[in-house]
PDB file of C-alpha atoms in Angstrom:
ATOM      1  CA  ASP M 611       0.000   0.000   0.000  1.00 57.00           C
ATOM      2  CA  ALA M 612       1.371   3.357  -1.039  1.00 60.00           C
ATOM      3  CA  LYS M 613       1.976   5.611   1.929  1.00 85.00           C
ATOM      4  CA  THR M 614       1.820   9.326   2.586  1.00 92.00           C
ATOM      5  CA  THR M 615       3.846  11.597   4.847  1.00 93.00           C
ATOM      6  CA  GLN M 616       2.440  14.722   6.433  1.00 95.00           C
ATOM      7  CA  PRO M 617       3.635  17.140   9.115  1.00 96.00           C
ATOM      8  CA  ASN M 618       2.136  16.336  12.492  1.00 95.00           C
ATOM      9  CA  SER M 619       0.771  19.805  13.070  1.00 97.00           C
ATOM     10  CA  MET M 620       0.458  23.256  11.559  1.00 97.00           C
ATOM     11  CA  GLU M 621      -0.853  26.593  12.702  1.00 96.00           C
ATOM     12  CA  SER M 622      -2.531  29.327  10.764  1.00 96.00           C
ATOM     13  CA  ASN M 623      -4.088  32.674  11.501  1.00 96.00           C
ATOM     14  CA  GLU M 624      -7.744  33.122  10.798  1.00 96.00           C
ATOM     15  CA  GLU M 625      -8.592  34.553   7.385  1.00 95.00           C
ATOM     16  CA  GLU M 626      -5.192  33.587   5.983  1.00 95.00           C
ATOM     17  CA  PRO M 627      -4.469  30.885   3.401  1.00 95.00           C
ATOM     18  CA  VAL M 628      -3.174  27.531   4.580  1.00 97.00           C
ATOM     19  CA  HIS M 629      -1.032  25.147   2.583  1.00 98.00           C
ATOM     20  CA  LEU M 630      -1.029  21.591   3.886  1.00 97.00           C
ATOM     21  CA  PRO M 631       1.697  19.471   2.265  1.00 97.00           C
ATOM     22  CA  CYS M 632       1.732  15.744   1.625  1.00 96.00           C
ATOM     23  CA  ASN M 633       4.500  13.542   0.262  1.00 95.00           C
ATOM     24  CA  HIS M 634       3.662  10.341  -1.569  1.00 93.00           C
ATOM     25  CA  SER M 635       6.828   9.349  -3.357  1.00 92.00           C
ATOM     26  CA  THR M 636       5.701   5.736  -3.966  1.00 89.00           C
ATOM     27  CA  ILE M 637       2.462   6.707  -5.674  1.00 90.00           C
ATOM     28  CA  SER M 638       1.522   4.561  -8.648  1.00 86.00           C
ATOM     29  CA  GLY M 639       0.090   5.810 -11.899  1.00 85.00           C
ATOM     30  CA  THR M 640      -3.475   4.827 -11.041  1.00 84.00           C
ATOM     31  CA  ASP M 641      -3.584   6.088  -7.452  1.00 88.00           C
ATOM     32  CA  TYR M 642      -5.943   8.952  -6.749  1.00 90.00           C
ATOM     33  CA  ILE M 643      -4.973  11.480  -4.081  1.00 93.00           C
ATOM     34  CA  HIS M 644      -7.771  11.981  -1.575  1.00 93.00           C
ATOM     35  CA  TRP M 645      -7.991  14.444   1.272  1.00 96.00           C
ATOM     36  CA  TYR M 646     -10.255  14.090   4.256  1.00 96.00           C
ATOM     37  CA  ARG M 647     -10.543  16.026   7.459  1.00 97.00           C
ATOM     38  CA  GLN M 648     -11.803  15.085  10.858  1.00 96.00           C
ATOM     39  CA  LEU M 649     -13.275  17.779  13.038  1.00 95.00           C
ATOM     40  CA  PRO M 650     -13.263  17.170  16.793  1.00 92.00           C
ATOM     41  CA  SER M 651     -15.684  14.436  17.839  1.00 91.00           C
ATOM     42  CA  GLN M 652     -16.880  13.833  14.286  1.00 94.00           C
ATOM     43  CA  GLY M 653     -16.321  11.310  11.549  1.00 95.00           C
ATOM     44  CA  PRO M 654     -13.907  12.040   8.710  1.00 95.00           C
ATOM     45  CA  GLU M 655     -15.271  14.302   6.005  1.00 95.00           C
ATOM     46  CA  TYR M 656     -14.322  14.250   2.346  1.00 94.00           C
ATOM     47  CA  VAL M 657     -12.530  17.393   1.196  1.00 96.00           C
ATOM     48  CA  ILE M 658     -11.202  16.876  -2.304  1.00 95.00           C
ATOM     49  CA  HIS M 659      -9.454  14.428  -4.590  1.00 94.00           C
ATOM     50  CA  GLY M 660      -7.421  14.463  -7.788  1.00 93.00           C
ATOM     51  CA  LEU M 661      -5.337  12.354 -10.111  1.00 92.00           C
ATOM     52  CA  THR M 662      -2.969  14.558 -12.101  1.00 93.00           C
ATOM     53  CA  SER M 663      -4.437  18.015 -12.578  1.00 92.00           C
ATOM     54  CA  ASN M 664      -5.040  20.635  -9.938  1.00 94.00           C
ATOM     55  CA  VAL M 665      -8.576  20.605  -8.597  1.00 94.00           C
ATOM     56  CA  ASN M 666     -10.830  23.200  -7.020  1.00 95.00           C
ATOM     57  CA  ASN M 667     -14.072  22.832  -5.141  1.00 92.00           C
ATOM     58  CA  ARG M 668     -16.051  24.904  -2.698  1.00 91.00           C
ATOM     59  CA  MET M 669     -14.002  23.683   0.250  1.00 91.00           C
ATOM     60  CA  ALA M 670     -10.434  23.782  -0.996  1.00 96.00           C
ATOM     61  CA  SER M 671      -7.950  23.478  -3.825  1.00 97.00           C
ATOM     62  CA  LEU M 672      -5.604  20.603  -4.492  1.00 98.00           C
ATOM     63  CA  ALA M 673      -2.273  21.274  -6.151  1.00 98.00           C
ATOM     64  CA  ILE M 674      -0.540  18.162  -7.470  1.00 97.00           C
ATOM     65  CA  ALA M 675       3.140  18.180  -8.378  1.00 97.00           C
ATOM     66  CA  GLU M 676       4.013  17.348 -11.941  1.00 95.00           C
ATOM     67  CA  ASP M 677       5.725  14.100 -10.899  1.00 95.00           C
ATOM     68  CA  ARG M 678       2.778  13.355  -8.545  1.00 95.00           C
ATOM     69  CA  LYS M 679       5.111  12.587  -5.681  1.00 95.00           C
ATOM     70  CA  SER M 680       3.649  15.347  -3.575  1.00 96.00           C
ATOM     71  CA  SER M 681       0.509  17.414  -3.279  1.00 97.00           C
ATOM     72  CA  THR M 682      -0.730  20.399  -1.331  1.00 97.00           C
ATOM     73  CA  LEU M 683      -4.169  21.058   0.052  1.00 98.00           C
ATOM     74  CA  ILE M 684      -4.945  24.753   0.011  1.00 98.00           C
ATOM     75  CA  LEU M 685      -7.541  26.363   2.227  1.00 97.00           C
ATOM     76  CA  HIS M 686      -7.897  29.838   0.795  1.00 94.00           C
ATOM     77  CA  ARG M 687      -9.108  31.551   3.962  1.00 94.00           C
ATOM     78  CA  ALA M 688      -8.849  29.557   7.137  1.00 95.00           C
ATOM     79  CA  THR M 689     -11.646  29.918   9.640  1.00 96.00           C
ATOM     80  CA  LEU M 690     -11.913  28.613  13.181  1.00 96.00           C
ATOM     81  CA  ARG M 691     -14.211  25.911  11.831  1.00 95.00           C
ATOM     82  CA  ASP M 692     -11.366  24.558   9.707  1.00 96.00           C
ATOM     83  CA  ALA M 693      -9.455  23.406  12.785  1.00 97.00           C
ATOM     84  CA  ALA M 694      -9.247  19.664  12.286  1.00 97.00           C
ATOM     85  CA  VAL M 695      -6.951  16.768  11.456  1.00 97.00           C
ATOM     86  CA  TYR M 696      -6.343  16.631   7.708  1.00 97.00           C
ATOM     87  CA  TYR M 697      -5.549  13.290   6.121  1.00 96.00           C
ATOM     88  CA  CYS M 698      -3.889  12.774   2.762  1.00 94.00           C
ATOM     89  CA  ILE M 699      -4.673   9.306   1.396  1.00 91.00           C
ATOM     90  CA  LEU M 700      -3.887   7.418  -1.782  1.00 89.00           C
ATOM     91  CA  ARG M 701      -6.722   5.412  -3.245  1.00 84.00           C
ATOM     92  CA  ALA M 702      -6.221   2.929  -6.029  1.00 75.00           C
ATOM     93  CA  GLY M 703      -8.785   1.635  -8.416  1.00 65.00           C
ATOM     94  CA  GLY M 704      -9.875  -1.963  -8.563  1.00 68.00           C
ATOM     95  CA  THR M 705     -13.191  -3.669  -8.114  1.00 68.00           C
ATOM     96  CA  SER M 706     -15.835  -2.124  -5.899  1.00 66.00           C
ATOM     97  CA  GLY M 707     -15.096  -2.262  -2.240  1.00 64.00           C
ATOM     98  CA  THR M 708     -11.664  -3.831  -2.614  1.00 69.00           C
ATOM     99  CA  TYR M 709      -9.526  -0.849  -1.941  1.00 70.00           C
ATOM    100  CA  LYS M 710      -9.232   0.444   1.562  1.00 71.00           C
ATOM    101  CA  TYR M 711      -8.189   3.831   2.734  1.00 78.00           C
ATOM    102  CA  ILE M 712      -4.963   3.745   4.713  1.00 79.00           C
ATOM    103  CA  PHE M 713      -5.232   6.627   7.128  1.00 83.00           C
ATOM    104  CA  GLY M 714      -1.953   7.993   8.450  1.00 83.00           C
ATOM    105  CA  THR M 715      -1.554  10.279  11.425  1.00 86.00           C
ATOM    106  CA  GLY M 716      -2.595  13.341   9.424  1.00 94.00           C
ATOM    107  CA  THR M 717      -1.831  17.001  10.085  1.00 97.00           C
ATOM    108  CA  ARG M 718      -3.536  18.681  12.993  1.00 97.00           C
ATOM    109  CA  LEU M 719      -4.388  22.204  11.875  1.00 98.00           C
ATOM    110  CA  LYS M 720      -4.782  24.818  14.528  1.00 97.00           C
ATOM    111  CA  VAL M 721      -6.399  28.098  13.498  1.00 97.00           C
ATOM    112  CA  LEU M 722      -5.632  31.114  15.629  1.00 96.00           C
ATOM    113  CA  ALA M 723      -8.193  33.874  16.061  1.00 92.00           C
TER     114      ALA M 723
ATOM    115  CA  ASP A1037     -31.522  14.189   6.304  1.00 65.00           C
ATOM    116  CA  THR A1038     -28.585  12.362   7.819  1.00 71.00           C
ATOM    117  CA  ALA A1039     -26.619  10.542   5.120  1.00 93.00           C
ATOM    118  CA  VAL A1040     -24.921   7.909   7.290  1.00 97.00           C
ATOM    119  CA  SER A1041     -26.355   7.300  10.720  1.00 96.00           C
ATOM    120  CA  GLN A1042     -25.182   5.093  13.552  1.00 97.00           C
ATOM    121  CA  THR A1043     -26.837   3.940  16.726  1.00 97.00           C
ATOM    122  CA  PRO A1044     -26.100   4.169  19.507  1.00 97.00           C
ATOM    123  CA  LYS A1045     -23.818   7.178  19.762  1.00 96.00           C
ATOM    124  CA  TYR A1046     -22.408   6.011  23.078  1.00 97.00           C
ATOM    125  CA  LEU A1047     -22.214   2.488  24.399  1.00 97.00           C
ATOM    126  CA  VAL A1048     -20.879   1.585  27.833  1.00 98.00           C
ATOM    127  CA  THR A1049     -20.777  -2.055  28.731  1.00 97.00           C
ATOM    128  CA  GLN A1050     -18.911  -4.608  30.781  1.00 97.00           C
ATOM    129  CA  MET A1051     -16.333  -7.106  29.681  1.00 97.00           C
ATOM    130  CA  GLY A1052     -17.787 -10.317  28.372  1.00 97.00           C
ATOM    131  CA  ASN A1053     -21.022  -8.799  27.120  1.00 98.00           C
ATOM    132  CA  ASP A1054     -22.275  -8.965  23.540  1.00 98.00           C
ATOM    133  CA  LYS A1055     -23.315  -5.745  21.818  1.00 97.00           C
ATOM    134  CA  SER A1056     -24.338  -4.469  18.409  1.00 97.00           C
ATOM    135  CA  ILE A1057     -23.873  -1.201  16.584  1.00 98.00           C
ATOM    136  CA  LYS A1058     -26.206  -0.334  13.744  1.00 97.00           C
ATOM    137  CA  CYS A1059     -25.433   1.669  10.632  1.00 97.00           C
ATOM    138  CA  GLU A1060     -27.746   2.935   7.927  1.00 97.00           C
ATOM    139  CA  GLN A1061     -27.061   5.025   4.845  1.00 97.00           C
ATOM    140  CA  ASN A1062     -29.710   6.732   2.745  1.00 96.00           C
ATOM    141  CA  LEU A1063     -27.404   7.670  -0.115  1.00 94.00           C
ATOM    142  CA  GLY A1064     -28.118   4.642  -2.275  1.00 93.00           C
ATOM    143  CA  HIS A1065     -24.461   3.637  -2.112  1.00 91.00           C
ATOM    144  CA  ASP A1066     -23.321   0.140  -2.954  1.00 89.00           C
ATOM    145  CA  THR A1067     -20.367  -0.158  -0.562  1.00 90.00           C
ATOM    146  CA  MET A1068     -20.252   0.152   3.204  1.00 93.00           C
ATOM    147  CA  TYR A1069     -17.399   0.004   5.706  1.00 93.00           C
ATOM    148  CA  TRP A1070     -16.566  -0.267   9.372  1.00 95.00           C
ATOM    149  CA  TYR A1071     -13.543   1.560  10.792  1.00 95.00           C
ATOM    150  CA  LYS A1072     -12.083   1.571  14.285  1.00 95.00           C
ATOM    151  CA  GLN A1073     -10.389   4.620  15.777  1.00 95.00           C
ATOM    152  CA  ASP A1074      -8.387   3.826  18.867  1.00 91.00           C
ATOM    153  CA  SER A1075      -7.334   6.058  21.730  1.00 86.00           C
ATOM    154  CA  LYS A1076      -4.295   7.243  19.766  1.00 84.00           C
ATOM    155  CA  LYS A1077      -6.648   8.377  17.014  1.00 84.00           C
ATOM    156  CA  PHE A1078      -5.426   5.894  14.429  1.00 86.00           C
ATOM    157  CA  LEU A1079      -8.254   5.129  12.039  1.00 89.00           C
ATOM    158  CA  LYS A1080      -8.171   1.630  10.627  1.00 90.00           C
ATOM    159  CA  ILE A1081     -10.547  -0.216   8.351  1.00 90.00           C
ATOM    160  CA  MET A1082     -12.124  -3.389   9.660  1.00 92.00           C
ATOM    161  CA  PHE A1083     -14.574  -4.527   6.987  1.00 89.00           C
ATOM    162  CA  SER A1084     -16.070  -3.512   3.691  1.00 88.00           C
ATOM    163  CA  TYR A1085     -19.223  -4.798   2.023  1.00 88.00           C
ATOM    164  CA  ASN A1086     -20.262  -4.333  -1.562  1.00 86.00           C
ATOM    165  CA  ASN A1087     -23.891  -5.091  -2.387  1.00 84.00           C
ATOM    166  CA  LYS A1088     -24.219  -7.090   0.837  1.00 83.00           C
ATOM    167  CA  GLU A1089     -21.145  -9.164   0.066  1.00 85.00           C
ATOM    168  CA  LEU A1090     -18.115  -9.112   2.348  1.00 85.00           C
ATOM    169  CA  ILE A1091     -15.119  -7.793   0.419  1.00 83.00           C
ATOM    170  CA  ILE A1092     -12.517  -6.688   2.937  1.00 80.00           C
ATOM    171  CA  ASN A1093     -11.966  -8.429   6.239  1.00 80.00           C
ATOM    172  CA  GLU A1094      -8.888  -7.113   7.953  1.00 80.00           C
ATOM    173  CA  THR A1095      -7.208  -9.004  10.752  1.00 78.00           C
ATOM    174  CA  VAL A1096     -10.126  -8.529  13.065  1.00 87.00           C
ATOM    175  CA  PRO A1097     -10.924 -11.063  15.826  1.00 90.00           C
ATOM    176  CA  ASN A1098     -13.743 -13.492  15.102  1.00 91.00           C
ATOM    177  CA  ARG A1099     -15.676 -11.876  17.933  1.00 95.00           C
ATOM    178  CA  PHE A1100     -16.510  -9.112  15.467  1.00 95.00           C
ATOM    179  CA  SER A1101     -19.185 -10.107  12.979  1.00 93.00           C
ATOM    180  CA  PRO A1102     -20.598  -7.658  10.475  1.00 93.00           C
ATOM    181  CA  LYS A1103     -24.012  -8.275   8.992  1.00 93.00           C
ATOM    182  CA  SER A1104     -25.525  -6.580   5.984  1.00 92.00           C
ATOM    183  CA  PRO A1105     -29.260  -7.321   5.700  1.00 91.00           C
ATOM    184  CA  ASP A1106     -29.521  -5.028   2.687  1.00 91.00           C
ATOM    185  CA  LYS A1107     -27.421  -2.498   0.796  1.00 90.00           C
ATOM    186  CA  ALA A1108     -28.448   0.329   3.095  1.00 94.00           C
ATOM    187  CA  HIS A1109     -27.493  -1.333   6.365  1.00 95.00           C
ATOM    188  CA  LEU A1110     -24.297  -2.710   7.833  1.00 95.00           C
ATOM    189  CA  ASN A1111     -24.424  -3.720  11.458  1.00 96.00           C
ATOM    190  CA  LEU A1112     -21.529  -4.725  13.670  1.00 97.00           C
ATOM    191  CA  HIS A1113     -21.988  -7.342  16.342  1.00 97.00           C
ATOM    192  CA  ILE A1114     -19.283  -7.863  18.923  1.00 97.00           C
ATOM    193  CA  ASN A1115     -19.187 -10.925  21.169  1.00 96.00           C
ATOM    194  CA  SER A1116     -17.387 -11.293  24.475  1.00 97.00           C
ATOM    195  CA  LEU A1117     -16.279  -7.687  24.663  1.00 97.00           C
ATOM    196  CA  GLU A1118     -12.784  -6.961  25.920  1.00 97.00           C
ATOM    197  CA  LEU A1119     -11.169  -3.845  27.349  1.00 96.00           C
ATOM    198  CA  GLY A1120      -9.166  -3.409  24.145  1.00 94.00           C
ATOM    199  CA  ASP A1121     -12.341  -3.068  22.130  1.00 96.00           C
ATOM    200  CA  SER A1122     -12.888   0.369  23.625  1.00 96.00           C
ATOM    201  CA  ALA A1123     -12.707   2.783  20.720  1.00 96.00           C
ATOM    202  CA  VAL A1124     -14.793   4.900  18.408  1.00 97.00           C
ATOM    203  CA  TYR A1125     -16.321   2.885  15.586  1.00 97.00           C
ATOM    204  CA  PHE A1126     -17.192   4.623  12.339  1.00 97.00           C
ATOM    205  CA  CYS A1127     -19.422   3.386   9.595  1.00 97.00           C
ATOM    206  CA  ALA A1128     -18.939   4.747   6.074  1.00 95.00           C
ATOM    207  CA  SER A1129     -20.375   4.278   2.614  1.00 94.00           C
ATOM    208  CA  SER A1130     -19.371   5.018  -0.955  1.00 90.00           C
ATOM    209  CA  GLN A1131     -20.679   4.564  -4.457  1.00 87.00           C
ATOM    210  CA  ASP A1132     -17.960   2.618  -6.178  1.00 77.00           C
ATOM    211  CA  GLN A1133     -19.751   1.299  -9.231  1.00 71.00           C
ATOM    212  CA  GLU A1134     -20.385   3.909 -11.890  1.00 68.00           C
ATOM    213  CA  VAL A1135     -18.042   6.359 -10.174  1.00 69.00           C
ATOM    214  CA  GLY A1136     -15.107   4.011  -9.900  1.00 69.00           C
ATOM    215  CA  PRO A1137     -13.446   2.864  -6.647  1.00 64.00           C
ATOM    216  CA  GLY A1138     -10.451   5.085  -7.189  1.00 69.00           C
ATOM    217  CA  ARG A1139     -12.498   8.238  -7.507  1.00 73.00           C
ATOM    218  CA  SER A1140     -15.421   7.678  -5.186  1.00 81.00           C
ATOM    219  CA  GLU A1141     -15.443   9.406  -1.848  1.00 88.00           C
ATOM    220  CA  GLN A1142     -16.572   7.876   1.406  1.00 91.00           C
ATOM    221  CA  TYR A1143     -19.220   9.358   3.640  1.00 94.00           C
ATOM    222  CA  PHE A1144     -18.688   8.692   7.323  1.00 96.00           C
ATOM    223  CA  GLY A1145     -21.176   8.405  10.119  1.00 97.00           C
ATOM    224  CA  PRO A1146     -20.840  10.321  13.387  1.00 96.00           C
ATOM    225  CA  GLY A1147     -19.238   7.396  15.199  1.00 97.00           C
ATOM    226  CA  THR A1148     -20.131   5.188  18.139  1.00 98.00           C
ATOM    227  CA  ARG A1149     -17.971   5.533  21.210  1.00 97.00           C
ATOM    228  CA  LEU A1150     -17.708   2.123  22.821  1.00 97.00           C
ATOM    229  CA  THR A1151     -16.384   1.917  26.363  1.00 97.00           C
ATOM    230  CA  VAL A1152     -15.773  -1.489  27.889  1.00 97.00           C
ATOM    231  CA  THR A1153     -15.310  -1.559  31.645  1.00 97.00           C
TER     232      THR A1153
END
C-alpha cells in the first residue's frame, strides 16, 4: 500500500491561506490522491481528490506536483471551523469495495483567532 | 436528512457482554465500511461490504461479525467484549460502481464511542 507523509501539526491565523503538504513518493500511476478532514468528535469528512491536474471545489484546492510525488491542500481563507486533522490518502482503483483507505496520522491544523 | 447514521452514539458495557452497533445510509451507495479509531486516534478499516457481500476483512478477531441485511445497512456485532475493544467505531459508505473505486469518496457516520469496563 502506497503511503503518505504529512507534518504532524500546523498553525494558521484566521482569514489567511493555509497550505497543507503531503509527500507520496511511492504513488503509482493509477492512485488517486484523496484528502479528508476530521473535526473534533466527528467522523472524517471528504474534502477533495485528484489524479494529475489541480482541482478546485467549494471547500479547498488541491495542487498536485508534476511528478505526482507530492501534493498540497490549500484552504484559501482559514476559519476557526477549519481546525481539524487533515488526512492525505492514496486510493487505487480496482473492483468495488476492494480498496481500503490507509489513514496515516494526518496534520492537525490549529487556526488562531 | 442524515446521510450515514449510527446507533447508539455512546455504548458503555462490561467485559464479556455482547453488543451491536447499527449503521444505515440513505445515499443509495453500494459499498459500506466499518472503521475503528483507537485512543491514539489511528483510524483503521475493519470490513467492507459491496452489495451485501463481504469484500474486505482485515485481521479482526472473530468476535466481530458484520451483517448486511440489505445495501443500506451494515451492522456490527461484537461478542465477548474486551477492554481493548474500547474505541470509536465509524461506519462509512461510498458509491464505487459507476463512479469508480479510485475516484469515489466515502461518507462517514458520526461514530459510536464504545467503552468497555
